[in-house]
Short mmCIF file of C-alpha atoms in Angstrom, two decimals:
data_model
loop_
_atom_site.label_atom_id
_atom_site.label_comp_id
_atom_site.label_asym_id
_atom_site.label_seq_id
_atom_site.Cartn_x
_atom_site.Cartn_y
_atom_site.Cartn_z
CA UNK A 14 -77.22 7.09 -75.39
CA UNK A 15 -79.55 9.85 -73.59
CA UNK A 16 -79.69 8.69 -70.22
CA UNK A 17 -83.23 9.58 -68.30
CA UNK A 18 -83.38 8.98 -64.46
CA UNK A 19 -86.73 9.00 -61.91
CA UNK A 20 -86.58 9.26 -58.45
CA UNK A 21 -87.55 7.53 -55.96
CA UNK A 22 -87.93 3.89 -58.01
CA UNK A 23 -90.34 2.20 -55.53
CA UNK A 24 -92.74 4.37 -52.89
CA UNK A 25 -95.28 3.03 -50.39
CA UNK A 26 -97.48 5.97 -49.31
CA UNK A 27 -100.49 5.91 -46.86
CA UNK A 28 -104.40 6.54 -48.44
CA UNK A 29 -104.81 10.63 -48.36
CA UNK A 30 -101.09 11.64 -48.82
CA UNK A 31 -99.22 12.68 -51.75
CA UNK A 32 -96.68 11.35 -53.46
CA UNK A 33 -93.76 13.12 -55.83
CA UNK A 34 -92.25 11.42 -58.97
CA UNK A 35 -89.02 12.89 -60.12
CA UNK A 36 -88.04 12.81 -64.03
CA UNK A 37 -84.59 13.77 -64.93
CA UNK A 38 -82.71 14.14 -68.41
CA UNK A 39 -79.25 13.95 -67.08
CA UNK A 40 -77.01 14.64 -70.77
CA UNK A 41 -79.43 16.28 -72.65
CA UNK A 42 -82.26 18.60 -72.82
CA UNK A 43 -85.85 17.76 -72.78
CA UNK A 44 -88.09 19.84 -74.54
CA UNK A 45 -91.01 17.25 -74.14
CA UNK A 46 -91.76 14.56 -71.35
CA UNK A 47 -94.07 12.15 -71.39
CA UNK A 48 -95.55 10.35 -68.19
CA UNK A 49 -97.05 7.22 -68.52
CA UNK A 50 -99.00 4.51 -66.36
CA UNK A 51 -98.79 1.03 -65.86
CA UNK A 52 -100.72 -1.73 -64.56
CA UNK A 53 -99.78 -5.20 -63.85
CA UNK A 54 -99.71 -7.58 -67.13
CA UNK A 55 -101.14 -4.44 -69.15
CA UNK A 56 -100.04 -2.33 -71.38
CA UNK A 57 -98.23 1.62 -70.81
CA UNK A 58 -100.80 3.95 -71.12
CA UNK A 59 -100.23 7.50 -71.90
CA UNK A 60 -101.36 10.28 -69.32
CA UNK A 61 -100.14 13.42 -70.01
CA UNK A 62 -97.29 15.25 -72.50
CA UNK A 63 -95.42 18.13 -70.95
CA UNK A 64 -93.73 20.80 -72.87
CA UNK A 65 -90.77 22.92 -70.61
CA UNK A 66 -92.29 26.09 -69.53
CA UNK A 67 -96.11 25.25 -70.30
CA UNK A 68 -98.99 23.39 -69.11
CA UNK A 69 -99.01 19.86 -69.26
CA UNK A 70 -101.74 18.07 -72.10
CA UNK A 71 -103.98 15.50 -70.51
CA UNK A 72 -105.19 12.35 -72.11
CA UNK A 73 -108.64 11.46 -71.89
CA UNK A 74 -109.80 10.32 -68.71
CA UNK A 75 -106.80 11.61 -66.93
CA UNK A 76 -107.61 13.95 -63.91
CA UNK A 77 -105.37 16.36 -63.94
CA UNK A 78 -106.08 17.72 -60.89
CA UNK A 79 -105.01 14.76 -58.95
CA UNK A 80 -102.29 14.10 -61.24
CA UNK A 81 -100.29 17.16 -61.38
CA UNK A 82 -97.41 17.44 -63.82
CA UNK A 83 -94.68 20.27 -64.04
CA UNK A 84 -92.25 20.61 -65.84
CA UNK A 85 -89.94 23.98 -64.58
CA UNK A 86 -86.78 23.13 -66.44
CA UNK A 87 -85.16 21.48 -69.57
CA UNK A 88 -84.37 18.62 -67.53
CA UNK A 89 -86.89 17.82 -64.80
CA UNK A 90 -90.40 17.36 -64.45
CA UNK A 91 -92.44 16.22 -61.57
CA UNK A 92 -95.50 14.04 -61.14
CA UNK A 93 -97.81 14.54 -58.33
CA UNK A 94 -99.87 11.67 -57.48
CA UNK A 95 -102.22 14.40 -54.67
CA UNK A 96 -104.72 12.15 -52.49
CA UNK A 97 -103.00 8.71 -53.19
CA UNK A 98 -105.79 6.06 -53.25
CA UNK A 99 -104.97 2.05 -53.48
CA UNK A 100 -106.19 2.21 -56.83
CA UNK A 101 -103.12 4.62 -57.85
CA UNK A 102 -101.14 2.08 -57.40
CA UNK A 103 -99.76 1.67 -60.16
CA UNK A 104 -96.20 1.61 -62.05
CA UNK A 105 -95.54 5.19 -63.48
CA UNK A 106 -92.49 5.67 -66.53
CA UNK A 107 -91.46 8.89 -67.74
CA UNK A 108 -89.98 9.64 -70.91
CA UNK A 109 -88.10 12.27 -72.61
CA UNK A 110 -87.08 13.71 -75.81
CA UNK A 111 -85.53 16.78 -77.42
CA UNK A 112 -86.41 18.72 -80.21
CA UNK A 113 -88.44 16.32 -82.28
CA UNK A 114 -86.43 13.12 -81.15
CA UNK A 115 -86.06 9.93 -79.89
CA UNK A 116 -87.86 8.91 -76.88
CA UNK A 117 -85.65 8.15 -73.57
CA UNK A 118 -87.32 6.31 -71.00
CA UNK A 119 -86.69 6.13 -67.47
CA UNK A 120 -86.65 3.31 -65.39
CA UNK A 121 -90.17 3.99 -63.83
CA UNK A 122 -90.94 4.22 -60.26
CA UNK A 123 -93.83 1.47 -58.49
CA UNK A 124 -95.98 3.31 -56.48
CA UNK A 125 -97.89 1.22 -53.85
CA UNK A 126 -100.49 2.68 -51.88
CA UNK A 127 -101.64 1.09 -48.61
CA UNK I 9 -75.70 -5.81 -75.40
CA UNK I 10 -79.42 -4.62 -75.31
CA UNK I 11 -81.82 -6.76 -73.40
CA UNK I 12 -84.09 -6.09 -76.78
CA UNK I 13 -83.08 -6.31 -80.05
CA UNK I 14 -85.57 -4.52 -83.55
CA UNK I 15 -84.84 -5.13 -87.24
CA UNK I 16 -84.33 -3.15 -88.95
CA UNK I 17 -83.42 -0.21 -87.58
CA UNK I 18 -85.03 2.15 -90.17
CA UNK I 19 -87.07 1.02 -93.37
CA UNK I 20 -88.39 2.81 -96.66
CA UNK I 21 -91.41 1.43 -98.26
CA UNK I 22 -93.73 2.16 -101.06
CA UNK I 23 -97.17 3.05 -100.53
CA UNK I 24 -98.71 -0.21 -101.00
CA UNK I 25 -96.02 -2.41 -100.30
CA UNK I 26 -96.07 -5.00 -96.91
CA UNK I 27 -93.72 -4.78 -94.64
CA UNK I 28 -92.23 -6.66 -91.38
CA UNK I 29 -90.14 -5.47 -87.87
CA UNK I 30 -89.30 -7.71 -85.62
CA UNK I 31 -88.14 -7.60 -81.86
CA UNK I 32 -85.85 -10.15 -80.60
CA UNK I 33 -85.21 -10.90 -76.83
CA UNK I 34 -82.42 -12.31 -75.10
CA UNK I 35 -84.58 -13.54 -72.16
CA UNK I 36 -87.96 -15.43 -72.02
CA UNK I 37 -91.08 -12.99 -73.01
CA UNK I 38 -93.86 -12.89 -70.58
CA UNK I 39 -95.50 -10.17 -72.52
CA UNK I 40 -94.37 -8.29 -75.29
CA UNK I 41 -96.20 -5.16 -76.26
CA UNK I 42 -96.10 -2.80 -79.59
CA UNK I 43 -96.37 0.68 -79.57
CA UNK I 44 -96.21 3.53 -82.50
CA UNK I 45 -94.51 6.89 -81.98
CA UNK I 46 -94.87 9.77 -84.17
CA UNK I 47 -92.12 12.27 -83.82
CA UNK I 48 -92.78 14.51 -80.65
CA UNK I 49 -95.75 12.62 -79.78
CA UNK I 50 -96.49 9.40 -77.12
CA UNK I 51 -96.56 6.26 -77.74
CA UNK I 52 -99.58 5.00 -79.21
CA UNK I 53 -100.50 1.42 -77.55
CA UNK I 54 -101.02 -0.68 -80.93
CA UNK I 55 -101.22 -4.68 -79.46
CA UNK I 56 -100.37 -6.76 -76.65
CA UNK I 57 -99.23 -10.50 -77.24
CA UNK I 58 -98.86 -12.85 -73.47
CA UNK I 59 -98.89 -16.19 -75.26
CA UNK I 60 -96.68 -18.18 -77.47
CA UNK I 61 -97.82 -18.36 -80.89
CA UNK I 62 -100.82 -16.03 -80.36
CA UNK I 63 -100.99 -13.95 -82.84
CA UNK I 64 -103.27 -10.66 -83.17
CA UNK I 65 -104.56 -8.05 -85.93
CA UNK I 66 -106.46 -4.14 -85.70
CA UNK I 67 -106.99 -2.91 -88.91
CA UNK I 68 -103.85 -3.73 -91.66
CA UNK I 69 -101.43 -4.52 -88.65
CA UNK I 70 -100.55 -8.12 -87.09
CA UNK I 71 -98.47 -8.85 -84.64
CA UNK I 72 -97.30 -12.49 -84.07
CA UNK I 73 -95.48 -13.68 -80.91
CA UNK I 74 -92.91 -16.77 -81.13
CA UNK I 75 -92.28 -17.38 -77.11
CA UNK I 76 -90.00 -20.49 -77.79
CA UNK I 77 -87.67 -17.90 -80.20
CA UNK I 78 -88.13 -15.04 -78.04
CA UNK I 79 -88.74 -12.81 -80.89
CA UNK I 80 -92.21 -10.90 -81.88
CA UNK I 81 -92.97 -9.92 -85.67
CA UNK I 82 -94.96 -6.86 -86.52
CA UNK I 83 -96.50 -7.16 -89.86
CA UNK I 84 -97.87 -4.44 -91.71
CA UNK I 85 -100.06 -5.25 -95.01
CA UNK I 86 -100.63 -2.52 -98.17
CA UNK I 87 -98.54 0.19 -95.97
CA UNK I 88 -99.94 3.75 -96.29
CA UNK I 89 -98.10 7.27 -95.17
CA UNK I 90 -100.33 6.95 -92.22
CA UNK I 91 -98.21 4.08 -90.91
CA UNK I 92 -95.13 6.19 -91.00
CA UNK I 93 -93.77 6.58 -88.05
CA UNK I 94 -91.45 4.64 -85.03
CA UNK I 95 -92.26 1.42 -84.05
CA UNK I 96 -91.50 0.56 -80.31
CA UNK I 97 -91.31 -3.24 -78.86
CA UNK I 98 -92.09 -3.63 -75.04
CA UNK I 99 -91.52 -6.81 -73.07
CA UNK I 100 -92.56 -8.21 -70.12
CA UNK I 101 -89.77 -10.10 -68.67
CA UNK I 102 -90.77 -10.93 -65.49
CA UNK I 103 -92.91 -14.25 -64.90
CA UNK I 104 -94.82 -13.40 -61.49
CA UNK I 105 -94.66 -9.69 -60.84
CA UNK I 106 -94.63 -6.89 -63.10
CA UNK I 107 -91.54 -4.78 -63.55
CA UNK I 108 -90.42 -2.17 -65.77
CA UNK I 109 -91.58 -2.52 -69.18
CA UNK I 110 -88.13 -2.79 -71.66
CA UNK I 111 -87.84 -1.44 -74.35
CA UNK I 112 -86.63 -1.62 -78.13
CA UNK I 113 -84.40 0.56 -79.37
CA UNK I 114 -87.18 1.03 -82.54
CA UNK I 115 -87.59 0.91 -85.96
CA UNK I 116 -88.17 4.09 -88.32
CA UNK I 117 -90.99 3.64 -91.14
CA UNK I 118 -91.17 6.06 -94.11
CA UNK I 119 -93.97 5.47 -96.41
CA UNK I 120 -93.35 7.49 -99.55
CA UNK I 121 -96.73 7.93 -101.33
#
């Protein structure tokens, strides 16, 4: 199957600084990534949908500004976590999908900030 | 083998008629989530389940978990073409930490009106 990699898996960042998610399709193109949020015992929530070459879509209550999401190619996109707080710590999973299909997930990465 | 198993894979129903996935694990469920796609869309957070034989309903869809059989059933009553879609388990299966969420392979729902 589709195989969907994000880099770095686990980052512990200082308060103020910012912190870069990787999402990669590595055998297929992704027309559409997701990114999504997670927070201990609770469910994934949705934060954003990214089409290749276009802005990313927000969810509600998502601040894009300090969550910045691009997505420059058919097989990467980055999130930005700018200004890491403690309370953006959180366990962020990307997923990926090409025209119209199946969602691939990646393995997620666990940011911790201190 | 996957880590987490759905049956079936794809489904056909009439408009009207219930329905029932389920999502089997091969490893004790600390939480086991259930999510609906649409095609090209997110995932759409539908229940969460933590305990064994809690069971929980929104609307015309209820979820049961069964912790000693690993397995979670999602039961949908007097489907509707709204319900069409892909059906995604998630599971917990860490005790003391949280860790990735796995993930189903899903099951496909057509309604045909």
């Amino acid at each position: 199957g589709a195989v969907v990699s994000q880099h770095p898996s686990w980052v512990i960042c200082k308060s103020g600084t910012s912190v870069k998610i990787e999402c990669r399709s590595l055998d297929f193109q992704a027309t559409t990534m997701f990114w999504y949020r997670q927070f201990p015992k609770q469910s994934l929530m949705l934060m954003a949908t990214s089409n290749e070459g276009s802005k990313a879509t927000y969810e509600q209550g998502v601040e894009k500004d300090k969550f910045l999401i691009n997505h420059a190619s058919l097989t990467l996109s980055t999130l930005t976590v700018t200004s890491a707080h403690p309370e953006d710590s959180s366990f962020y999973i990307c997923s990926a999908s090409g025209f119209g299909d199946t969602q691939y997930f990646g393995p997620g990465t666990r940011l911790t900030v201190l | 083998s996957q880590e987490l198993e759905q049956s079936p894979q794809s489904l056909i129903v009439q408009e009207g008629k219930n329905l029932t996935i389920n999502c089997t694990s091969s490893k004790t469920l600390y939480g086991l989530y259930w999510y609906k796609q649409k095609y090209g869309e997110g995932l759409i957070f539908l229940m969460m389940l933590q305990k064994g034989g809690e069971e929980k309903s929104h609307e015309k869809i209820t979820a049961k978990l069964d912790e000693k059989k690993q397995q979670s059933s999602l039961h949908i009553t007097a489907s509707q073409p709204s319900h069409a879609g892909i059906y995604l388990c998630g599971a917990d299966l860490m005790k003391t930490s949280y860790d990735k969420v796995i993930f189903g392979p899903g099951t496909s729902l057509s309604v045909i009106p």
